[in-house]
PDB file of C-alpha atoms in Angstrom:
ATOM      1  CA  MET A  63      -8.455 -19.166  23.330  1.00 88.00           C
ATOM      2  CA  TYR A  64      -9.339 -15.876  23.065  1.00 96.00           C
ATOM      3  CA  ILE A  65     -10.663 -15.947  19.517  1.00 97.00           C
ATOM      4  CA  ALA A  66     -13.140 -18.622  21.264  1.00 96.00           C
ATOM      5  CA  GLN A  67     -14.173 -15.733  23.758  1.00 96.00           C
ATOM      6  CA  ALA A  68     -16.553 -14.614  21.035  1.00 96.00           C
ATOM      7  CA  TYR A  69     -18.563 -17.700  22.075  1.00 96.00           C
ATOM      8  CA  ARG A  70     -19.180 -16.124  25.646  1.00 95.00           C
ATOM      9  CA  GLY A  71     -21.524 -13.983  23.581  1.00 96.00           C
ATOM     10  CA  LEU A  72     -23.832 -13.988  20.492  1.00 97.00           C
ATOM     11  CA  SER A  73     -21.480 -15.002  17.850  1.00 95.00           C
ATOM     12  CA  ASP A  74     -23.533 -15.356  14.503  1.00 96.00           C
ATOM     13  CA  SER A  75     -21.494 -14.284  11.389  1.00 96.00           C
ATOM     14  CA  TRP A  76     -24.041 -11.799  10.484  1.00 97.00           C
ATOM     15  CA  ARG A  77     -23.686  -9.644  13.427  1.00 98.00           C
ATOM     16  CA  TYR A  78     -19.598  -9.296  12.600  1.00 98.00           C
ATOM     17  CA  VAL A  79     -20.431  -8.478   9.137  1.00 97.00           C
ATOM     18  CA  ILE A  80     -22.837  -5.422  10.216  1.00 98.00           C
ATOM     19  CA  GLY A  81     -20.974  -4.881  13.287  1.00 98.00           C
ATOM     20  CA  LEU A  82     -17.591  -3.968  11.361  1.00 97.00           C
ATOM     21  CA  LEU A  83     -19.746  -1.702   8.874  1.00 98.00           C
ATOM     22  CA  VAL A  84     -21.591  -0.178  11.646  1.00 98.00           C
ATOM     23  CA  VAL A  85     -18.986   0.860  13.966  1.00 98.00           C
ATOM     24  CA  PHE A  86     -17.062   2.010  10.764  1.00 97.00           C
ATOM     25  CA  PHE A  87     -19.379   4.170   9.676  1.00 97.00           C
ATOM     26  CA  VAL A  88     -19.682   5.811  13.458  1.00 98.00           C
ATOM     27  CA  TRP A  89     -16.119   5.857  13.922  1.00 97.00           C
ATOM     28  CA  GLN A  90     -15.516   7.737  10.477  1.00 94.00           C
ATOM     29  CA  PHE A  91     -18.776   9.558   9.596  1.00 95.00           C
ATOM     30  CA  ILE A  92     -20.401  10.154  13.009  1.00 97.00           C
ATOM     31  CA  GLY A  93     -17.173  11.062  14.800  1.00 97.00           C
ATOM     32  CA  GLY A  94     -15.880  13.197  12.384  1.00 93.00           C
ATOM     33  CA  ILE A  95     -18.895  15.335  12.504  1.00 95.00           C
ATOM     34  CA  PRO A  96     -17.139  17.833  15.379  1.00 95.00           C
ATOM     35  CA  LEU A  97     -14.185  18.406  12.947  1.00 92.00           C
ATOM     36  CA  ILE A  98     -16.416  19.196   9.765  1.00 90.00           C
ATOM     37  CA  ILE A  99     -18.207  21.968  11.719  1.00 91.00           C
ATOM     38  CA  ALA A 100     -14.981  23.299  13.451  1.00 91.00           C
ATOM     39  CA  LEU A 101     -13.660  23.408   9.329  1.00 87.00           C
ATOM     40  CA  LEU A 102     -17.106  24.927   8.194  1.00 86.00           C
ATOM     41  CA  VAL A 103     -17.003  27.681  11.039  1.00 87.00           C
ATOM     42  CA  LYS A 104     -13.422  28.311  10.577  1.00 85.00           C
ATOM     43  CA  ALA A 105     -12.932  27.987   7.142  1.00 79.00           C
ATOM     44  CA  ASP A 106     -16.501  28.453   5.327  1.00 71.00           C
ATOM     45  CA  SER A 107     -15.472  25.455   3.229  1.00 66.00           C
ATOM     46  CA  LEU A 108     -15.191  21.997   3.283  1.00 71.00           C
ATOM     47  CA  ALA A 109     -12.726  21.985   0.340  1.00 72.00           C
ATOM     48  CA  VAL A 110      -9.511  21.506   2.896  1.00 71.00           C
ATOM     49  CA  LEU A 111     -10.883  18.395   4.534  1.00 72.00           C
ATOM     50  CA  GLY A 112     -11.632  17.013   1.035  1.00 67.00           C
ATOM     51  CA  SER A 113      -7.976  17.810  -0.021  1.00 63.00           C
ATOM     52  CA  GLY A 114      -6.527  15.792   3.177  1.00 68.00           C
ATOM     53  CA  ASP A 115      -4.214  18.424   3.989  1.00 76.00           C
ATOM     54  CA  ILE A 116      -3.285  17.919   7.460  1.00 82.00           C
ATOM     55  CA  GLY A 117      -0.862  20.818   7.285  1.00 80.00           C
ATOM     56  CA  VAL A 118      -3.972  23.227   6.167  1.00 82.00           C
ATOM     57  CA  MET A 119      -6.302  21.968   8.538  1.00 85.00           C
ATOM     58  CA  ALA A 120      -3.766  22.579  11.364  1.00 86.00           C
ATOM     59  CA  ASP A 121      -3.200  26.284  10.111  1.00 85.00           C
ATOM     60  CA  ILE A 122      -6.892  26.884   9.931  1.00 87.00           C
ATOM     61  CA  LEU A 123      -7.736  25.506  13.492  1.00 90.00           C
ATOM     62  CA  GLY A 124      -4.458  25.318  15.436  1.00 92.00           C
ATOM     63  CA  ALA A 125      -2.712  21.796  15.896  1.00 93.00           C
ATOM     64  CA  ASN A 126      -3.653  21.225  19.211  1.00 95.00           C
ATOM     65  CA  THR A 127      -7.675  21.728  18.213  1.00 95.00           C
ATOM     66  CA  LEU A 128      -6.750  19.557  15.106  1.00 94.00           C
ATOM     67  CA  LEU A 129      -5.285  16.871  17.269  1.00 95.00           C
ATOM     68  CA  PHE A 130      -8.061  16.769  19.455  1.00 97.00           C
ATOM     69  CA  LEU A 131     -10.883  16.475  16.798  1.00 96.00           C
ATOM     70  CA  MET A 132      -9.176  14.068  15.016  1.00 95.00           C
ATOM     71  CA  LEU A 133      -8.598  12.001  18.339  1.00 97.00           C
ATOM     72  CA  LEU A 134     -11.777  12.384  18.878  1.00 98.00           C
ATOM     73  CA  THR A 135     -12.999  10.618  15.904  1.00 97.00           C
ATOM     74  CA  PHE A 136     -11.354   7.514  17.499  1.00 98.00           C
ATOM     75  CA  VAL A 137     -12.855   8.016  20.759  1.00 98.00           C
ATOM     76  CA  ILE A 138     -16.468   8.098  19.342  1.00 98.00           C
ATOM     77  CA  GLY A 139     -15.468   5.050  17.106  1.00 98.00           C
ATOM     78  CA  LEU A 140     -14.491   3.424  20.519  1.00 98.00           C
ATOM     79  CA  ILE A 141     -17.812   4.114  22.264  1.00 98.00           C
ATOM     80  CA  GLY A 142     -19.598   2.746  19.344  1.00 98.00           C
ATOM     81  CA  LEU A 143     -17.867  -0.282  19.364  1.00 98.00           C
ATOM     82  CA  PHE A 144     -18.323  -1.185  22.758  1.00 98.00           C
ATOM     83  CA  ALA A 145     -22.162  -0.522  22.577  1.00 98.00           C
ATOM     84  CA  TYR A 146     -22.483  -2.524  19.833  1.00 98.00           C
ATOM     85  CA  VAL A 147     -20.872  -5.429  21.337  1.00 98.00           C
ATOM     86  CA  SER A 148     -22.504  -5.098  24.735  1.00 98.00           C
ATOM     87  CA  LEU A 149     -26.040  -4.702  22.765  1.00 98.00           C
ATOM     88  CA  VAL A 150     -25.923  -6.880  19.802  1.00 98.00           C
ATOM     89  CA  HIS A 151     -23.554  -9.570  20.871  1.00 98.00           C
ATOM     90  CA  LYS A 152     -24.185  -9.319  24.363  1.00 97.00           C
ATOM     91  CA  GLN A 153     -20.413 -10.047  25.435  1.00 97.00           C
ATOM     92  CA  LYS A 154     -18.738  -8.314  27.823  1.00 97.00           C
ATOM     93  CA  ILE A 155     -15.857  -5.828  27.117  1.00 97.00           C
ATOM     94  CA  THR A 156     -13.480  -8.114  29.046  1.00 97.00           C
ATOM     95  CA  GLN A 157     -14.130 -10.865  26.649  1.00 97.00           C
ATOM     96  CA  LEU A 158     -13.233  -9.091  23.818  1.00 98.00           C
ATOM     97  CA  THR A 159     -10.079  -7.891  25.494  1.00 98.00           C
ATOM     98  CA  THR A 160      -8.691 -10.794  26.925  1.00 97.00           C
ATOM     99  CA  SER A 161      -9.118 -14.838  28.064  1.00 96.00           C
ATOM    100  CA  ARG A 162      -8.293 -14.056  31.511  1.00 96.00           C
ATOM    101  CA  LYS A 163     -10.687 -13.555  34.400  1.00 94.00           C
ATOM    102  CA  LYS A 164      -9.912  -9.663  34.035  1.00 96.00           C
ATOM    103  CA  ILE A 165      -7.684  -7.418  31.938  1.00 97.00           C
ATOM    104  CA  ASP A 166      -4.143  -7.510  33.042  1.00 98.00           C
ATOM    105  CA  PHE A 167      -3.349  -3.970  33.330  1.00 98.00           C
ATOM    106  CA  LYS A 168       0.629  -5.199  34.418  1.00 98.00           C
ATOM    107  CA  ARG A 169       0.817  -6.486  31.013  1.00 98.00           C
ATOM    108  CA  VAL A 170      -0.460  -3.164  29.398  1.00 98.00           C
ATOM    109  CA  PHE A 171       1.579  -1.086  31.390  1.00 98.00           C
ATOM    110  CA  PHE A 172       4.869  -3.333  30.865  1.00 98.00           C
ATOM    111  CA  ALA A 173       4.223  -3.253  27.141  1.00 98.00           C
ATOM    112  CA  PHE A 174       3.889   0.354  27.268  1.00 98.00           C
ATOM    113  CA  ILE A 175       7.068   0.740  29.144  1.00 98.00           C
ATOM    114  CA  ILE A 176       9.517  -1.081  27.079  1.00 98.00           C
ATOM    115  CA  TRP A 177       8.302   0.413  23.682  1.00 98.00           C
ATOM    116  CA  ALA A 178       8.348   3.889  24.954  1.00 98.00           C
ATOM    117  CA  LEU A 179      11.705   3.678  25.914  1.00 97.00           C
ATOM    118  CA  ILE A 180      12.911   1.828  22.942  1.00 96.00           C
ATOM    119  CA  SER A 181      11.259   4.302  20.753  1.00 95.00           C
ATOM    120  CA  THR A 182      12.608   7.451  22.741  1.00 96.00           C
ATOM    121  CA  ALA A 183      15.711   6.093  22.298  1.00 95.00           C
ATOM    122  CA  PHE A 184      15.963   5.792  18.731  1.00 92.00           C
ATOM    123  CA  ILE A 185      14.122   9.246  18.128  1.00 93.00           C
ATOM    124  CA  PHE A 186      16.933  10.959  19.987  1.00 95.00           C
ATOM    125  CA  VAL A 187      19.889   8.507  18.784  1.00 94.00           C
ATOM    126  CA  ASP A 188      18.578   9.942  15.412  1.00 92.00           C
ATOM    127  CA  ILE A 189      18.577  13.377  16.495  1.00 94.00           C
ATOM    128  CA  MET A 190      22.165  13.101  17.602  1.00 95.00           C
ATOM    129  CA  LEU A 191      23.284  11.393  14.474  1.00 93.00           C
ATOM    130  CA  SER A 192      21.583  13.778  12.065  1.00 92.00           C
ATOM    131  CA  PRO A 193      21.180  17.117  14.312  1.00 95.00           C
ATOM    132  CA  GLU A 194      20.921  19.033  10.731  1.00 95.00           C
ATOM    133  CA  ASN A 195      17.367  17.085  10.169  1.00 94.00           C
ATOM    134  CA  TYR A 196      15.949  18.315  12.984  1.00 96.00           C
ATOM    135  CA  GLU A 197      14.276  21.687  14.809  1.00 96.00           C
ATOM    136  CA  PHE A 198      13.859  22.278  18.386  1.00 96.00           C
ATOM    137  CA  ASN A 199      10.436  23.246  18.457  1.00 94.00           C
ATOM    138  CA  PHE A 200       9.788  23.425  22.235  1.00 95.00           C
ATOM    139  CA  ASN A 201       7.168  26.078  23.449  1.00 95.00           C
ATOM    140  CA  LEU A 202       5.736  25.598  26.927  1.00 96.00           C
ATOM    141  CA  GLU A 203       2.081  26.421  26.994  1.00 96.00           C
ATOM    142  CA  PRO A 204       1.149  24.776  23.421  1.00 96.00           C
ATOM    143  CA  PHE A 205       3.307  21.836  24.757  1.00 97.00           C
ATOM    144  CA  LEU A 206       1.588  21.444  28.058  1.00 97.00           C
ATOM    145  CA  ILE A 207      -1.822  21.689  25.866  1.00 97.00           C
ATOM    146  CA  LEU A 208      -0.785  18.886  23.548  1.00 97.00           C
ATOM    147  CA  ALA A 209       0.942  16.636  26.477  1.00 97.00           C
ATOM    148  CA  LEU A 210      -2.770  16.788  28.238  1.00 98.00           C
ATOM    149  CA  ILE A 211      -4.386  16.249  24.876  1.00 97.00           C
ATOM    150  CA  ALA A 212      -2.068  13.329  23.899  1.00 97.00           C
ATOM    151  CA  VAL A 213      -1.884  11.729  27.384  1.00 97.00           C
ATOM    152  CA  LEU A 214      -5.546  11.431  27.612  1.00 97.00           C
ATOM    153  CA  MET A 215      -6.850  10.826  24.088  1.00 98.00           C
ATOM    154  CA  ILE A 216      -3.844   8.892  22.324  1.00 98.00           C
ATOM    155  CA  PRO A 217      -4.489   5.662  24.549  1.00 98.00           C
ATOM    156  CA  LEU A 218      -8.115   5.807  23.508  1.00 98.00           C
ATOM    157  CA  GLN A 219      -7.410   6.201  19.870  1.00 98.00           C
ATOM    158  CA  THR A 220      -4.951   3.534  20.024  1.00 98.00           C
ATOM    159  CA  SER A 221      -7.348   1.186  21.503  1.00 98.00           C
ATOM    160  CA  MET A 222     -10.052   1.691  18.922  1.00 98.00           C
ATOM    161  CA  GLU A 223      -7.537   0.882  16.668  1.00 97.00           C
ATOM    162  CA  GLU A 224      -6.587  -2.610  18.618  1.00 98.00           C
ATOM    163  CA  TYR A 225     -10.265  -3.379  19.683  1.00 98.00           C
ATOM    164  CA  TYR A 226     -11.616  -2.961  16.295  1.00 98.00           C
ATOM    165  CA  MET A 227      -8.562  -4.897  14.572  1.00 97.00           C
ATOM    166  CA  ARG A 228      -7.010  -7.398  16.651  1.00 97.00           C
ATOM    167  CA  GLY A 229     -10.019  -7.584  18.825  1.00 98.00           C
ATOM    168  CA  TYR A 230     -13.223  -7.623  17.111  1.00 98.00           C
ATOM    169  CA  MET A 231     -12.327  -8.314  13.892  1.00 98.00           C
ATOM    170  CA  MET A 232     -10.002 -11.242  14.905  1.00 98.00           C
ATOM    171  CA  GLN A 233     -12.501 -12.931  16.775  1.00 98.00           C
ATOM    172  CA  GLY A 234     -15.195 -12.564  14.236  1.00 98.00           C
ATOM    173  CA  LEU A 235     -13.017 -14.134  11.450  1.00 98.00           C
ATOM    174  CA  GLY A 236     -11.456 -16.533  13.811  1.00 97.00           C
ATOM    175  CA  ILE A 237     -14.568 -17.852  14.541  1.00 96.00           C
ATOM    176  CA  MET A 238     -15.920 -17.743  10.776  1.00 96.00           C
ATOM    177  CA  ALA A 239     -12.758 -19.259   9.475  1.00 96.00           C
ATOM    178  CA  LYS A 240     -12.146 -21.623  12.338  1.00 96.00           C
ATOM    179  CA  ASN A 241      -8.724 -21.109  12.378  1.00 97.00           C
ATOM    180  CA  ARG A 242      -6.186 -18.713  13.843  1.00 97.00           C
ATOM    181  CA  TRP A 243      -4.053 -17.693  10.688  1.00 97.00           C
ATOM    182  CA  VAL A 244      -6.671 -16.041   8.622  1.00 98.00           C
ATOM    183  CA  PRO A 245      -7.512 -13.529  11.482  1.00 98.00           C
ATOM    184  CA  LEU A 246      -3.732 -13.118  11.740  1.00 98.00           C
ATOM    185  CA  PHE A 247      -2.917 -12.290   8.146  1.00 97.00           C
ATOM    186  CA  VAL A 248      -5.998 -10.631   7.219  1.00 97.00           C
ATOM    187  CA  THR A 249      -5.960  -8.020  10.222  1.00 97.00           C
ATOM    188  CA  SER A 250      -2.217  -7.724   9.377  1.00 97.00           C
ATOM    189  CA  LEU A 251      -2.962  -6.689   5.971  1.00 96.00           C
ATOM    190  CA  LEU A 252      -5.780  -4.849   6.595  1.00 96.00           C
ATOM    191  CA  PHE A 253      -3.785  -2.653   9.464  1.00 95.00           C
ATOM    192  CA  GLY A 254      -1.585  -1.640   6.683  1.00 92.00           C
ATOM    193  CA  ILE A 255      -4.295  -0.810   4.214  1.00 92.00           C
ATOM    194  CA  MET A 256      -5.967   1.364   6.723  1.00 91.00           C
ATOM    195  CA  HIS A 257      -2.682   3.760   6.808  1.00 89.00           C
ATOM    196  CA  VAL A 258      -2.757   4.032   2.809  1.00 89.00           C
ATOM    197  CA  PHE A 259      -3.965   7.629   3.009  1.00 83.00           C
ATOM    198  CA  ASN A 260      -1.359   8.797   5.711  1.00 85.00           C
ATOM    199  CA  PRO A 261       0.526  11.765   4.399  1.00 85.00           C
ATOM    200  CA  GLU A 262       3.770   9.566   5.157  1.00 87.00           C
ATOM    201  CA  VAL A 263       2.686   6.934   2.540  1.00 87.00           C
ATOM    202  CA  ALA A 264       2.220  10.010  -0.225  1.00 82.00           C
ATOM    203  CA  LYS A 265       5.597  11.214   0.769  1.00 85.00           C
ATOM    204  CA  MET A 266       7.940   8.065   1.078  1.00 87.00           C
ATOM    205  CA  GLY A 267       5.616   5.811  -1.323  1.00 87.00           C
ATOM    206  CA  TYR A 268       3.913   2.564  -0.705  1.00 89.00           C
ATOM    207  CA  GLY A 269       7.282   0.750   0.520  1.00 89.00           C
ATOM    208  CA  ILE A 270       6.405   2.115   3.869  1.00 91.00           C
ATOM    209  CA  LEU A 271       3.646  -0.040   3.890  1.00 92.00           C
ATOM    210  CA  ILE A 272       6.049  -2.754   4.987  1.00 93.00           C
ATOM    211  CA  PHE A 273       6.240  -1.214   8.388  1.00 93.00           C
ATOM    212  CA  TYR A 274       2.711  -0.776   9.022  1.00 95.00           C
ATOM    213  CA  ILE A 275       1.693  -4.445   7.720  1.00 96.00           C
ATOM    214  CA  GLY A 276       4.806  -5.489   9.837  1.00 96.00           C
ATOM    215  CA  THR A 277       3.489  -3.916  12.825  1.00 97.00           C
ATOM    216  CA  GLY A 278       0.086  -5.082  12.448  1.00 97.00           C
ATOM    217  CA  LEU A 279       1.549  -8.709  11.733  1.00 98.00           C
ATOM    218  CA  PHE A 280       3.730  -8.204  15.181  1.00 98.00           C
ATOM    219  CA  LEU A 281       0.321  -7.161  17.536  1.00 98.00           C
ATOM    220  CA  GLY A 282      -1.626  -9.901  15.875  1.00 98.00           C
ATOM    221  CA  ILE A 283       1.290 -12.389  17.227  1.00 98.00           C
ATOM    222  CA  ILE A 284       1.527 -10.999  20.570  1.00 98.00           C
ATOM    223  CA  THR A 285      -2.322 -11.116  20.853  1.00 98.00           C
ATOM    224  CA  LEU A 286      -2.728 -14.572  19.643  1.00 98.00           C
ATOM    225  CA  MET A 287       0.593 -15.897  21.832  1.00 98.00           C
ATOM    226  CA  ASP A 288      -0.520 -14.405  24.908  1.00 98.00           C
ATOM    227  CA  GLU A 289      -4.288 -14.652  24.518  1.00 97.00           C
ATOM    228  CA  GLY A 290      -5.361 -11.321  24.799  1.00 98.00           C
ATOM    229  CA  LEU A 291      -5.287  -7.541  23.622  1.00 98.00           C
ATOM    230  CA  GLU A 292      -2.971  -6.485  26.869  1.00 98.00           C
ATOM    231  CA  LEU A 293       0.258  -6.348  25.333  1.00 98.00           C
ATOM    232  CA  ALA A 294      -0.946  -4.926  21.894  1.00 98.00           C
ATOM    233  CA  LEU A 295      -2.637  -1.977  23.675  1.00 98.00           C
ATOM    234  CA  GLY A 296       0.163  -1.061  25.780  1.00 98.00           C
ATOM    235  CA  PHE A 297       2.506  -1.047  22.869  1.00 98.00           C
ATOM    236  CA  HIS A 298       0.460   0.694  20.191  1.00 98.00           C
ATOM    237  CA  ALA A 299      -0.265   3.620  22.957  1.00 98.00           C
ATOM    238  CA  ALA A 300       3.409   4.019  23.532  1.00 98.00           C
ATOM    239  CA  ASN A 301       3.913   4.292  19.793  1.00 96.00           C
ATOM    240  CA  ASN A 302       1.699   6.786  19.176  1.00 96.00           C
ATOM    241  CA  LEU A 303       2.355   8.959  22.276  1.00 97.00           C
ATOM    242  CA  THR A 304       5.822   8.954  21.963  1.00 97.00           C
ATOM    243  CA  ALA A 305       5.707  10.105  18.270  1.00 93.00           C
ATOM    244  CA  ALA A 306       3.345  13.038  19.122  1.00 95.00           C
ATOM    245  CA  LEU A 307       5.073  14.340  21.904  1.00 97.00           C
ATOM    246  CA  LEU A 308       8.853  14.277  20.292  1.00 97.00           C
ATOM    247  CA  VAL A 309       8.738  14.930  16.982  1.00 95.00           C
ATOM    248  CA  THR A 310       6.221  16.251  14.587  1.00 92.00           C
ATOM    249  CA  ALA A 311       6.923  16.967  10.796  1.00 89.00           C
ATOM    250  CA  ASP A 312       4.975  18.760   7.782  1.00 86.00           C
ATOM    251  CA  TRP A 313       4.460  15.137   6.167  1.00 86.00           C
ATOM    252  CA  THR A 314       2.979  13.135   9.076  1.00 86.00           C
ATOM    253  CA  ALA A 315      -0.598  12.281  10.213  1.00 84.00           C
ATOM    254  CA  PHE A 316       0.339  13.890  13.417  1.00 84.00           C
ATOM    255  CA  GLN A 317       1.310  17.433  12.859  1.00 86.00           C
ATOM    256  CA  THR A 318       1.913  18.530  16.694  1.00 93.00           C
ATOM    257  CA  ASN A 319       3.515  21.132  19.247  1.00 94.00           C
ATOM    258  CA  SER A 320       6.301  18.484  19.641  1.00 96.00           C
ATOM    259  CA  LEU A 321       9.556  19.011  21.428  1.00 97.00           C
ATOM    260  CA  TYR A 322      11.384  18.704  17.879  1.00 96.00           C
ATOM    261  CA  ARG A 323      10.217  19.229  14.101  1.00 95.00           C
ATOM    262  CA  ASP A 324      11.703  16.915  11.484  1.00 94.00           C
ATOM    263  CA  VAL A 325      12.778  19.252   8.229  1.00 93.00           C
ATOM    264  CA  SER A 326      14.551  16.455   6.638  1.00 89.00           C
ATOM    265  CA  ASP A 327      13.471  15.339   3.072  1.00 86.00           C
ATOM    266  CA  PRO A 328      11.999  11.675   4.490  1.00 83.00           C
ATOM    267  CA  VAL A 329      13.198   8.649   2.308  1.00 81.00           C
ATOM    268  CA  LEU A 330      12.410   4.986   2.899  1.00 81.00           C
ATOM    269  CA  GLY A 331      15.448   3.666   4.921  1.00 76.00           C
ATOM    270  CA  TRP A 332      16.577   1.534   7.840  1.00 77.00           C
ATOM    271  CA  ASP A 333      14.386   3.633  10.570  1.00 75.00           C
ATOM    272  CA  VAL A 334      11.468   1.491   8.773  1.00 81.00           C
ATOM    273  CA  LEU A 335      12.840  -1.603   8.114  1.00 86.00           C
ATOM    274  CA  VAL A 336      14.749  -2.084  11.594  1.00 91.00           C
ATOM    275  CA  PRO A 337      11.756  -2.078  13.593  1.00 92.00           C
ATOM    276  CA  VAL A 338      10.267  -4.847  11.562  1.00 94.00           C
ATOM    277  CA  PHE A 339      13.055  -6.963  11.163  1.00 94.00           C
ATOM    278  CA  VAL A 340      15.213  -6.530  13.954  1.00 95.00           C
ATOM    279  CA  ILE A 341      13.299  -4.856  17.193  1.00 96.00           C
ATOM    280  CA  TYR A 342      10.170  -6.582  16.857  1.00 97.00           C
ATOM    281  CA  PRO A 343      11.815 -10.019  16.419  1.00 97.00           C
ATOM    282  CA  ILE A 344      13.619  -9.272  19.998  1.00 97.00           C
ATOM    283  CA  LEU A 345      10.545  -8.206  21.364  1.00 98.00           C
ATOM    284  CA  LEU A 346       8.560 -11.244  20.668  1.00 98.00           C
ATOM    285  CA  PHE A 347      11.602 -13.155  22.229  1.00 98.00           C
ATOM    286  CA  ILE A 348      11.451 -10.666  25.756  1.00 98.00           C
ATOM    287  CA  PHE A 349       7.544 -11.238  25.935  1.00 98.00           C
ATOM    288  CA  SER A 350       7.957 -15.083  25.491  1.00 98.00           C
ATOM    289  CA  LYS A 351      10.088 -15.396  27.723  1.00 98.00           C
ATOM    290  CA  LYS A 352       8.372 -13.270  30.517  1.00 98.00           C
ATOM    291  CA  TYR A 353       5.122 -14.933  29.842  1.00 98.00           C
ATOM    292  CA  LYS A 354       6.539 -18.183  28.934  1.00 97.00           C
ATOM    293  CA  TRP A 355       4.977 -18.577  25.668  1.00 98.00           C
ATOM    294  CA  THR A 356       4.858 -21.843  23.924  1.00 96.00           C
ATOM    295  CA  ASP A 357       3.431 -24.119  21.069  1.00 95.00           C
ATOM    296  CA  TRP A 358       3.571 -21.312  18.426  1.00 97.00           C
ATOM    297  CA  LYS A 359       2.518 -23.126  15.387  1.00 96.00           C
ATOM    298  CA  GLU A 360      -1.059 -23.999  17.502  1.00 96.00           C
ATOM    299  CA  ARG A 361      -1.324 -20.486  18.889  1.00 97.00           C
ATOM    300  CA  LEU A 362      -0.982 -18.892  15.375  1.00 97.00           C
ATOM    301  CA  THR A 363      -2.386 -21.036  12.510  1.00 96.00           C
ATOM    302  CA  GLY A 364      -4.236 -23.831  14.551  1.00 96.00           C
ATOM    303  CA  ASP A 365      -7.735 -24.575  14.630  1.00 96.00           C
ATOM    304  CA  VAL A 366     -10.509 -22.268  16.522  1.00 95.00           C
ATOM    305  CA  PRO A 367     -12.591 -24.756  18.290  1.00 91.00           C
ATOM    306  CA  SER A 368     -16.143 -25.049  17.626  1.00 90.00           C
ATOM    307  CA  GLU A 369     -19.042 -23.213  19.887  1.00 90.00           C
ATOM    308  CA  GLU A 370     -20.029 -26.575  21.430  1.00 89.00           C
ATOM    309  CA  THR A 371     -16.584 -27.533  21.995  1.00 88.00           C
ATOM    310  CA  PHE A 372     -15.519 -24.585  23.855  1.00 89.00           C
ATOM    311  CA  LEU A 373     -18.946 -24.806  25.917  1.00 84.00           C
ATOM    312  CA  ALA A 374     -18.508 -28.080  26.939  1.00 83.00           C
ATOM    313  CA  LEU A 375     -15.063 -27.481  27.873  1.00 82.00           C
ATOM    314  CA  ASN A 376     -15.892 -24.708  30.031  1.00 80.00           C
ATOM    315  CA  SER A 377     -19.186 -25.636  30.892  1.00 66.00           C
ATOM    316  CA  ASP A 378     -19.226 -23.772  34.419  1.00 52.00           C
ATOM    317  CA  ASN A 379     -18.748 -20.761  32.399  1.00 49.00           C
ATOM    318  CA  ALA A 380     -15.415 -20.011  34.074  1.00 44.00           C
ATOM    319  CA  ASP A 381     -12.844 -17.744  32.090  1.00 44.00           C
ATOM    320  CA  VAL A 382     -10.132 -19.123  30.790  1.00 41.00           C
ATOM    321  CA  GLN A 383      -7.137 -18.820  32.762  1.00 41.00           C
ATOM    322  CA  ASP A 384      -3.401 -17.842  32.065  1.00 43.00           C
ATOM    323  CA  PRO A 385      -0.832 -20.619  33.076  1.00 36.00           C
ATOM    324  CA  SER A 386       1.598 -17.959  33.464  1.00 39.00           C
TER     325      SER A 386
END
């Protein structure tokens, strides 16, 4: 009953419609003010920001400074989202996160560790198979600064995306549509569209959206099956953190002082399709066995109860327990 947790606060449709717009404005515009100021000071012009050229901005500000300011937009957005949910919806952050009585950090860490290991293995296997595509990029001082920024802020960046898409938007769409399949597919599609302006798309074409939409669908499935965001929070943090620390390239959204630099001319290949069609299904199997998921059809496509039904079933206002 993760979606129905919205009923524990004020769940009027207009609160969600306004909230999605307000939080997006705080995230994208107010959150971007520090970056705009830094570019004005260093470059005396915002033309570079309008061009969207991450490489040029990194040259002007420095890779670590640019990364910090980019991640700061998400931190400000996350603060804005939590404030809106608390003040306007009167909903607890725990109820936005999970159907359990409290956030299960063991689930967060399990998903983080398993995906960090898998994604790291993929990266180093590719380096061993195609060494000509990589340059060793390690420089101690910039890397240590990168590590500090990444460890502290990337989990906040990924949490903003998860709370906004798989949390706030999924709960809002779910209680408006009164089912689970609409928020699952809408949030997955929007997650892909949200990345359409990434430099990776410009370099490899729109086919890479298969990866983004597929990843959004995977994250939506584990959220609904597990009745909470914990697994999605851990997975997403591991994905972005390993990418930022291990490999960078001139055509990626994260251009960092990482261990390696990818100097190849990127093409849409197996590395995009294998995670979606092979690795994600395996992870779903692992999660389903560990957390004893059942009744997949109902959890992914079934109806969301009305507010009256949900509150009647939970008249003592006790949070829904996870049977596992």
